[in-house]
Tab-separated table of C-alpha atoms and ligand atoms in Angstrom:
chain	number	residue	atom	x	y	z
Z	671	MET	CA	4.521	-30.858	36.496
Z	672	THR	CA	0.773	-31.069	36.655
Z	673	MET	CA	-1.360	-30.380	33.601
Z	674	LYS	CA	-2.864	-27.351	35.297
Z	675	ARG	CA	0.562	-25.850	35.939
Z	676	PHE	CA	1.628	-26.578	32.372
Z	677	ILE	CA	-1.402	-24.757	30.934
Z	678	LYS	CA	-0.751	-21.854	33.287
Z	679	ILE	CA	2.841	-21.524	32.063
Z	680	ILE	CA	1.713	-21.651	28.415
Z	681	LEU	CA	-0.908	-18.965	29.029
Z	682	ILE	CA	1.606	-16.721	30.783
Z	683	ALA	CA	4.068	-17.212	27.915
Z	684	ILE	CA	1.374	-16.237	25.392
Z	685	LEU	CA	0.508	-13.159	27.438
Z	686	VAL	CA	4.151	-12.105	27.724
Z	687	LEU	CA	4.685	-12.530	23.966
Z	688	ALA	CA	1.485	-10.600	23.239
Z	689	ILE	CA	2.588	-7.698	25.452
Z	690	TYR	CA	6.058	-7.822	23.919
Z	691	SER	CA	4.552	-7.579	20.410
Z	692	LEU	CA	2.675	-4.437	21.482
Z	693	MET	CA	5.855	-2.619	22.491
Z	694	PRO	CA	6.727	-1.057	19.121
Z	695	VAL	CA	3.309	0.570	18.825
Z	696	ALA	CA	3.484	1.816	22.430
Z	697	TRP	CA	6.868	3.330	21.579
Z	698	LEU	CA	5.341	4.968	18.480
Z	699	TYR	CA	2.568	6.603	20.514
Z	700	LEU	CA	4.952	7.846	23.206
Z	701	LYS	CA	7.474	9.133	20.710
Z	702	PRO	CA	7.263	12.912	20.317
Z	703	GLN	CA	6.395	14.271	16.899
Z	704	GLY	CA	9.641	15.037	15.072
Z	705	PRO	CA	10.024	17.530	12.216
Z	706	LEU	CA	7.279	17.224	9.589
Z	707	PRO	CA	8.177	14.798	6.808
Z	708	PRO	CA	8.274	16.230	3.270
Z	709	THR	CA	5.202	16.808	1.108
Z	710	ASN	CA	4.720	15.018	-2.212
Z	711	SER	CA	6.208	17.921	-4.207
Z	712	GLN	CA	9.259	18.113	-1.941
Z	713	THR	CA	9.802	14.370	-2.326
Z	714	ILE	CA	9.508	14.587	-6.121
Z	715	ASP	CA	12.124	17.350	-6.114
Z	716	SER	CA	14.515	15.075	-4.246
Z	717	LEU	CA	14.201	12.404	-6.973
Z	718	LYS	CA	15.342	14.656	-9.798
Z	719	THR	CA	19.028	13.884	-9.404
Z	720	ASN	CA	18.538	10.091	-9.695
Z	721	LYS	CA	20.505	8.656	-12.572
Z	722	GLY	CA	21.115	5.247	-14.122
Z	723	LYS	CA	18.785	2.636	-15.541
Z	724	TYR	CA	18.555	0.255	-12.604
Z	725	PHE	CA	16.347	0.976	-9.641
Z	726	GLU	CA	13.620	-0.342	-7.386
Z	727	PHE	CA	10.597	1.197	-5.769
Z	728	ILE	CA	8.253	-0.109	-3.119
Z	729	VAL	CA	4.451	0.035	-3.064
Z	730	PHE	CA	1.963	-0.540	-0.270
Z	731	GLY	CA	-1.473	0.779	0.629
Z	732	ASP	CA	-4.128	1.100	3.286
Z	733	CYS	CA	-2.073	1.501	6.420
Z	734	HIS	CA	-5.113	3.310	7.880
Z	735	SER	CA	-2.987	4.988	10.490
Z	736	GLY	CA	-4.402	6.009	13.846
Z	737	LEU	CA	-5.899	2.730	15.029
Z	738	VAL	CA	-3.694	0.584	17.268
Z	739	LEU	CA	-4.533	-2.557	15.308
Z	740	ASP	CA	-3.366	-0.921	12.085
Z	741	ASP	CA	-0.345	0.985	13.424
Z	742	SER	CA	1.019	-2.101	15.110
Z	743	ALA	CA	0.827	-4.024	11.810
Z	744	THR	CA	2.158	-1.123	9.711
Z	745	LEU	CA	5.212	-0.927	11.956
Z	746	ARG	CA	5.983	-4.498	10.952
Z	747	VAL	CA	5.538	-3.618	7.284
Z	748	VAL	CA	7.881	-0.633	7.720
Z	749	LYS	CA	10.432	-2.746	9.580
Z	750	MET	CA	10.528	-5.211	6.708
Z	751	ILE	CA	10.687	-2.452	4.095
Z	752	ASN	CA	13.666	-0.917	5.877
Z	753	ARG	CA	15.380	-4.296	5.865
Z	754	GLU	CA	15.253	-4.339	2.043
Z	755	LEU	CA	18.552	-2.519	2.350
Z	756	ARG	CA	20.284	-5.753	3.325
Z	757	TYR	CA	20.031	-7.092	-0.224
Z	758	LYS	CA	22.194	-4.207	-1.445
Z	759	LYS	CA	21.271	-4.874	-5.024
Z	760	ILE	CA	20.157	-1.744	-6.773
Z	761	PRO	CA	19.025	1.568	-5.311
Z	762	ILE	CA	15.527	1.829	-3.869
Z	763	ASP	CA	14.337	5.233	-5.022
Z	764	PHE	CA	11.082	5.723	-3.137
Z	765	VAL	CA	8.088	4.171	-1.443
Z	766	MET	CA	4.625	4.788	-2.903
Z	767	VAL	CA	1.600	4.554	-0.611
Z	768	THR	CA	-1.579	3.948	-2.600
Z	769	GLY	CA	-3.994	5.793	-0.273
Z	770	ASP	CA	-6.058	5.262	2.864
Z	771	LEU	CA	-3.101	6.593	4.753
Z	772	THR	CA	-5.304	7.300	7.738
Z	773	PHE	CA	-8.008	5.404	9.557
Z	774	ARG	CA	-10.616	8.169	9.363
Z	775	GLY	CA	-8.802	11.396	8.413
Z	776	THR	CA	-8.541	12.917	11.932
Z	777	GLU	CA	-5.629	15.011	13.219
Z	778	TRP	CA	-4.530	12.088	15.403
Z	779	ASP	CA	-4.580	9.769	12.378
Z	780	TYR	CA	-2.511	12.125	10.218
Z	781	LYS	CA	-0.018	12.727	13.048
Z	782	ASN	CA	0.469	8.985	13.347
Z	783	TYR	CA	0.868	8.611	9.617
Z	784	ASN	CA	3.525	11.341	9.693
Z	785	LYS	CA	5.372	9.534	12.471
Z	786	ILE	CA	5.176	6.241	10.600
Z	787	ARG	CA	6.331	7.546	7.235
Z	788	SER	CA	9.220	9.323	8.975
Z	789	LEU	CA	10.459	5.875	9.986
Z	790	ILE	CA	10.802	4.708	6.380
Z	791	ARG	CA	14.377	4.892	5.090
Z	792	TRP	CA	13.399	6.101	1.636
Z	793	PRO	CA	11.419	9.083	0.337
Z	794	VAL	CA	7.685	8.452	0.623
Z	795	LEU	CA	4.977	9.552	-1.817
Z	796	SER	CA	1.335	9.302	-0.783
Z	797	ALA	CA	-1.810	9.042	-2.913
Z	798	ILE	CA	-5.187	9.957	-1.431
Z	799	GLY	CA	-7.673	7.263	-0.401
Z	800	ASN	CA	-11.403	7.473	0.253
Z	801	HIS	CA	-10.892	7.600	4.044
Z	802	ASP	CA	-8.296	10.369	3.999
Z	803	ASP	CA	-10.951	13.063	3.597
Z	804	ASP	CA	-13.202	11.694	6.369
Z	805	ASN	CA	-13.831	14.092	9.292
Z	806	GLY	CA	-12.542	17.113	7.356
Z	807	GLY	CA	-9.345	15.245	6.503
Z	808	GLU	CA	-8.969	16.956	3.113
Z	809	THR	CA	-7.467	20.071	4.742
Z	810	ARG	CA	-5.015	17.861	6.643
Z	811	PHE	CA	-4.097	16.040	3.442
Z	812	ASP	CA	-3.399	19.427	1.797
Z	813	LYS	CA	-1.322	20.512	4.773
Z	814	TYR	CA	0.764	17.390	5.411
Z	815	ILE	CA	0.837	15.583	2.077
Z	816	GLY	CA	0.104	18.289	-0.490
Z	817	ALA	CA	-0.637	17.372	-4.104
Z	818	ARG	CA	-3.356	14.766	-4.732
Z	819	GLU	CA	-2.751	14.399	-8.436
Z	820	PHE	CA	0.724	14.613	-9.840
Z	821	SER	CA	3.109	13.069	-12.279
Z	822	PHE	CA	6.857	12.809	-12.200
Z	823	ARG	CA	9.760	11.162	-13.935
Z	824	ASN	CA	12.287	8.966	-12.219
Z	825	ARG	CA	15.231	7.797	-14.331
Z	826	ASN	CA	13.757	5.994	-17.372
Z	827	SER	CA	10.199	5.812	-15.984
Z	828	TYR	CA	7.166	8.044	-15.746
Z	829	PHE	CA	4.687	7.928	-12.853
Z	830	ILE	CA	1.152	9.308	-12.795
Z	831	VAL	CA	-0.912	9.572	-9.602
Z	832	VAL	CA	-4.690	9.960	-9.989
Z	833	ASP	CA	-7.310	10.843	-7.352
Z	834	ASN	CA	-10.352	8.593	-7.805
Z	835	ILE	CA	-11.741	8.551	-4.283
Z	836	THR	CA	-15.208	9.566	-5.476
Z	837	ASN	CA	-15.277	6.288	-7.415
Z	838	ASP	CA	-15.251	8.251	-10.643
Z	839	MET	CA	-13.012	10.371	-12.827
Z	840	THR	CA	-14.100	13.672	-14.365
Z	841	GLU	CA	-13.686	14.728	-17.990
Z	842	THR	CA	-10.853	17.081	-16.936
Z	843	GLN	CA	-9.100	14.231	-15.128
Z	844	PHE	CA	-9.281	12.036	-18.224
Z	845	GLU	CA	-7.892	14.838	-20.395
Z	846	LYS	CA	-5.054	15.392	-17.921
Z	847	LEU	CA	-4.323	11.656	-17.747
Z	848	GLU	CA	-4.164	11.395	-21.525
Z	849	GLU	CA	-1.844	14.402	-21.724
Z	850	ASP	CA	0.414	12.791	-19.143
Z	851	LEU	CA	0.345	9.465	-20.956
Z	852	LYS	CA	1.457	11.210	-24.144
Z	853	ILE	CA	4.432	12.731	-22.330
Z	854	ALA	CA	5.128	9.312	-20.817
Z	855	GLN	CA	5.627	7.808	-24.307
Z	856	ASP	CA	9.190	9.152	-24.282
Z	857	TYR	CA	10.025	6.943	-21.302
Z	858	LYS	CA	10.793	3.240	-21.118
Z	859	HIS	CA	8.153	2.540	-18.486
Z	860	ARG	CA	4.818	4.008	-17.455
Z	861	PHE	CA	3.160	3.511	-14.063
Z	862	VAL	CA	-0.222	4.730	-12.844
Z	863	ILE	CA	-1.208	4.887	-9.172
Z	864	LEU	CA	-4.774	5.335	-7.966
Z	865	HIS	CA	-6.452	4.257	-4.759
Z	866	LYS	CA	-9.425	2.350	-6.111
Z	867	PRO	CA	-8.688	-0.343	-8.652
Z	868	PRO	CA	-10.631	-0.004	-11.915
Z	869	MET	CA	-11.893	-3.507	-11.324
Z	870	SER	CA	-11.730	-5.887	-8.430
Z	871	LEU	CA	-9.080	-8.479	-9.128
Z	872	TYR	CA	-10.716	-10.521	-6.400
Z	873	GLN	CA	-14.433	-10.251	-6.900
Z	874	GLN	CA	-16.308	-9.243	-3.807
Z	875	SER	CA	-20.054	-8.800	-3.852
Z	876	TRP	CA	-19.986	-5.215	-2.554
Z	877	TYR	CA	-17.625	-4.109	-5.291
Z	878	LYS	CA	-19.210	-3.680	-8.666
Z	879	PRO	CA	-16.698	-2.508	-11.226
Z	880	GLU	CA	-19.103	-3.258	-14.051
Z	881	THR	CA	-21.330	-0.401	-12.877
Z	882	SER	CA	-18.581	2.213	-12.904
Z	883	SER	CA	-18.196	3.844	-16.287
Z	884	TRP	CA	-14.730	5.263	-15.616
Z	885	SER	CA	-13.182	1.792	-15.387
Z	886	TYR	CA	-13.612	0.902	-19.050
Z	887	ARG	CA	-12.335	4.265	-20.215
Z	888	PHE	CA	-9.415	4.186	-17.810
Z	889	MET	CA	-8.355	0.655	-18.739
Z	890	LYS	CA	-8.635	1.390	-22.469
Z	891	LEU	CA	-6.392	4.446	-22.016
Z	892	CYS	CA	-3.832	2.372	-20.125
Z	893	GLU	CA	-3.915	-0.218	-22.880
Z	894	ARG	CA	-3.613	2.316	-25.706
Z	895	TYR	CA	-0.704	4.185	-24.127
Z	896	LYS	CA	1.061	1.003	-23.049
Z	897	VAL	CA	1.069	1.523	-19.318
Z	898	ASP	CA	3.267	-1.130	-17.696
Z	899	MET	CA	1.675	-1.334	-14.275
Z	900	VAL	CA	-1.282	0.134	-12.377
Z	901	PHE	CA	-1.088	0.132	-8.567
Z	902	SER	CA	-4.098	0.363	-6.281
Z	903	GLY	CA	-5.040	-0.357	-2.710
Z	904	HIS	CA	-8.575	-0.154	-1.352
Z	905	GLU	CA	-9.049	-3.881	-0.995
Z	906	HIS	CA	-7.064	-5.039	1.989
Z	907	MET	CA	-5.223	-7.886	0.380
Z	908	PHE	CA	-2.828	-8.732	-2.435
Z	909	LYS	CA	-3.933	-9.656	-5.914
Z	910	THR	CA	-2.576	-9.075	-9.398
Z	911	ASN	CA	-3.674	-9.789	-12.929
Z	912	SER	CA	-3.016	-8.621	-16.455
Z	913	TYR	CA	-5.543	-7.134	-18.885
Z	914	GLY	CA	-4.915	-5.525	-22.259
Z	915	GLY	CA	-1.173	-5.859	-21.763
Z	916	VAL	CA	-1.313	-3.883	-18.513
Z	917	ARG	CA	-0.489	-5.436	-15.140
Z	918	TYR	CA	-2.889	-4.400	-12.372
Z	919	PHE	CA	-2.156	-4.735	-8.662
Z	920	MET	CA	-4.228	-4.487	-5.535
Z	921	SER	CA	-1.840	-4.087	-2.654
Z	922	GLY	CA	-3.939	-2.818	0.242
Z	923	GLY	CA	-2.194	-4.858	2.906
Z	924	GLY	CA	-0.230	-2.097	4.609
Z	925	GLY	CA	-1.738	-2.406	8.067
Z	926	MET	CA	-5.531	-2.646	8.080
Z	927	ILE	CA	-6.752	-6.112	9.057
Z	928	THR	CA	-7.325	-8.399	6.101
Z	929	LYS	CA	-10.666	-10.133	5.874
Z	930	THR	CA	-10.297	-12.403	2.854
Z	931	PRO	CA	-8.761	-15.886	3.206
Z	932	GLU	CA	-4.984	-15.905	3.383
Z	933	ALA	CA	-4.775	-18.346	0.472
Z	934	ASP	CA	-6.582	-15.810	-1.726
Z	935	GLY	CA	-4.209	-12.979	-0.845
Z	936	GLY	CA	-5.716	-11.815	2.446
Z	937	TYR	CA	-2.423	-10.985	4.146
Z	938	LEU	CA	-0.298	-7.962	5.013
Z	939	ASN	CA	2.019	-7.183	2.139
Z	940	TYR	CA	4.052	-4.754	0.121
Z	941	LEU	CA	5.492	-4.870	-3.390
Z	942	VAL	CA	9.023	-4.406	-4.620
Z	943	ILE	CA	9.204	-3.363	-8.270
Z	944	ARG	CA	12.515	-3.697	-10.070
Z	945	VAL	CA	13.404	-1.768	-13.166
Z	946	TYR	CA	16.372	-3.087	-15.147
Z	947	LYS	CA	16.651	-0.869	-18.189
Z	948	ASP	CA	13.759	-1.980	-20.416
Z	949	TYR	CA	12.931	-4.959	-18.216
Z	950	LEU	CA	10.518	-4.982	-15.297
Z	951	ASP	CA	9.661	-7.448	-12.570
Z	952	TYR	CA	8.036	-7.478	-9.164
Z	953	GLU	CA	8.005	-9.379	-5.917
Z	954	VAL	CA	5.310	-9.426	-3.297
Z	955	ARG	CA	6.465	-9.601	0.294
Z	956	LYS	CA	4.153	-11.178	2.786
Z	957	VAL	CA	4.362	-9.606	6.234
Z	958	HIS	CA	3.518	-11.585	9.347
Z	959	PRO	CA	1.144	-9.724	11.683
Z	960	PRO	CA	2.195	-8.878	15.254
Z	961	PHE	CA	1.673	-11.759	17.675
Z	962	TRP	CA	-1.109	-10.050	19.667
Z	963	GLU	CA	-3.102	-9.699	16.442
Z	964	VAL	CA	-2.493	-13.331	15.592
Z	965	ILE	CA	-4.072	-14.520	18.829
Z	966	THR	CA	-6.899	-11.974	18.911
Z	967	TYR	CA	-7.839	-12.000	15.238
Z	968	TYR	CA	-5.816	-13.802	12.563
Z	969	MET	CA	-5.848	-17.307	14.016
Z	970	TRP	CA	-9.630	-17.091	14.385
Z	971	LYS	CA	-10.017	-15.801	10.848
Z	972	ASN	CA	-7.956	-18.726	9.564
Z	973	LEU	CA	-9.945	-21.145	11.703
Z	974	VAL	CA	-13.266	-19.849	10.363
Z	975	PHE	CA	-12.123	-20.284	6.747
Z	976	PHE	CA	-10.650	-23.695	7.556
Z	977	ILE	CA	-13.989	-24.878	8.979
Z	978	ARG	CA	-15.908	-23.298	6.108
Z	979	ASP	CA	-13.731	-25.096	3.552
Z	980	ALA	CA	-14.033	-28.362	5.460
Z	981	ILE	CA	-17.811	-28.435	5.739
Z	982	LEU	CA	-19.157	-26.466	2.786
C	2116	FE2	FE1	-8.800	1.021	2.876
């Protein structure tokens, strides 16, 4: 076999694999819209009968539905989430999406998000992100998702979802949060979900938590009322750290391309949180992007950081 022929075969193989990796997203777009998935309040209602002190829940963010690049990756995230069933350990009660459900809030974006969340085996709860009200998206959020701020109990745990897409929290929101945190004292565990993290766990120059006054107040409240974990998205990567006894997560790797180096957490991901009575732990699952995105984007991203690290 000549070299030329060999290269030709390799290129054809790459092309075939790339097309093959695009099939799930093509299927998603061709698939007719099924019945509308439940709103947040309907999902919360379905959790009320859960009993026992052992459970898991899953968290991811920033699927930014509606863009082929994102949907294709989110389908891989969803596929892996659905495979969590194979461990058959303890029940998975729900999946929490930490906002930026849609690419830019359009009808097309929301319809895609509805199709995608319908594919998830477990009940899905969605927080609002700063792109979900783009292009008049707030009315679509109201229609398809419903409540933006809510709290609910699940077994021995209490969950509070806050809307902070304006990059601030009002006085009324703080009062409501504190009220909720007081109620939450009767539970073993307390979790808060909000799209934008109170501080960047991976400092990026555009993100200036030190200039946002709500962060300090929010983090002090979480510390005082012994919140176990705070989940955010917004930054398209995975990172976690602990401050004031509270564990903070950024898990915005649900589909949108990740720009930070992979070694720093710039990869697609979702979290599995396990609650064993009074004990808590978590695992982060790294999701491999679809092949066509590897050859058009991710391998180049990795190459750029590799060269940067080698020469700078
Ligand atoms: Fe985002």
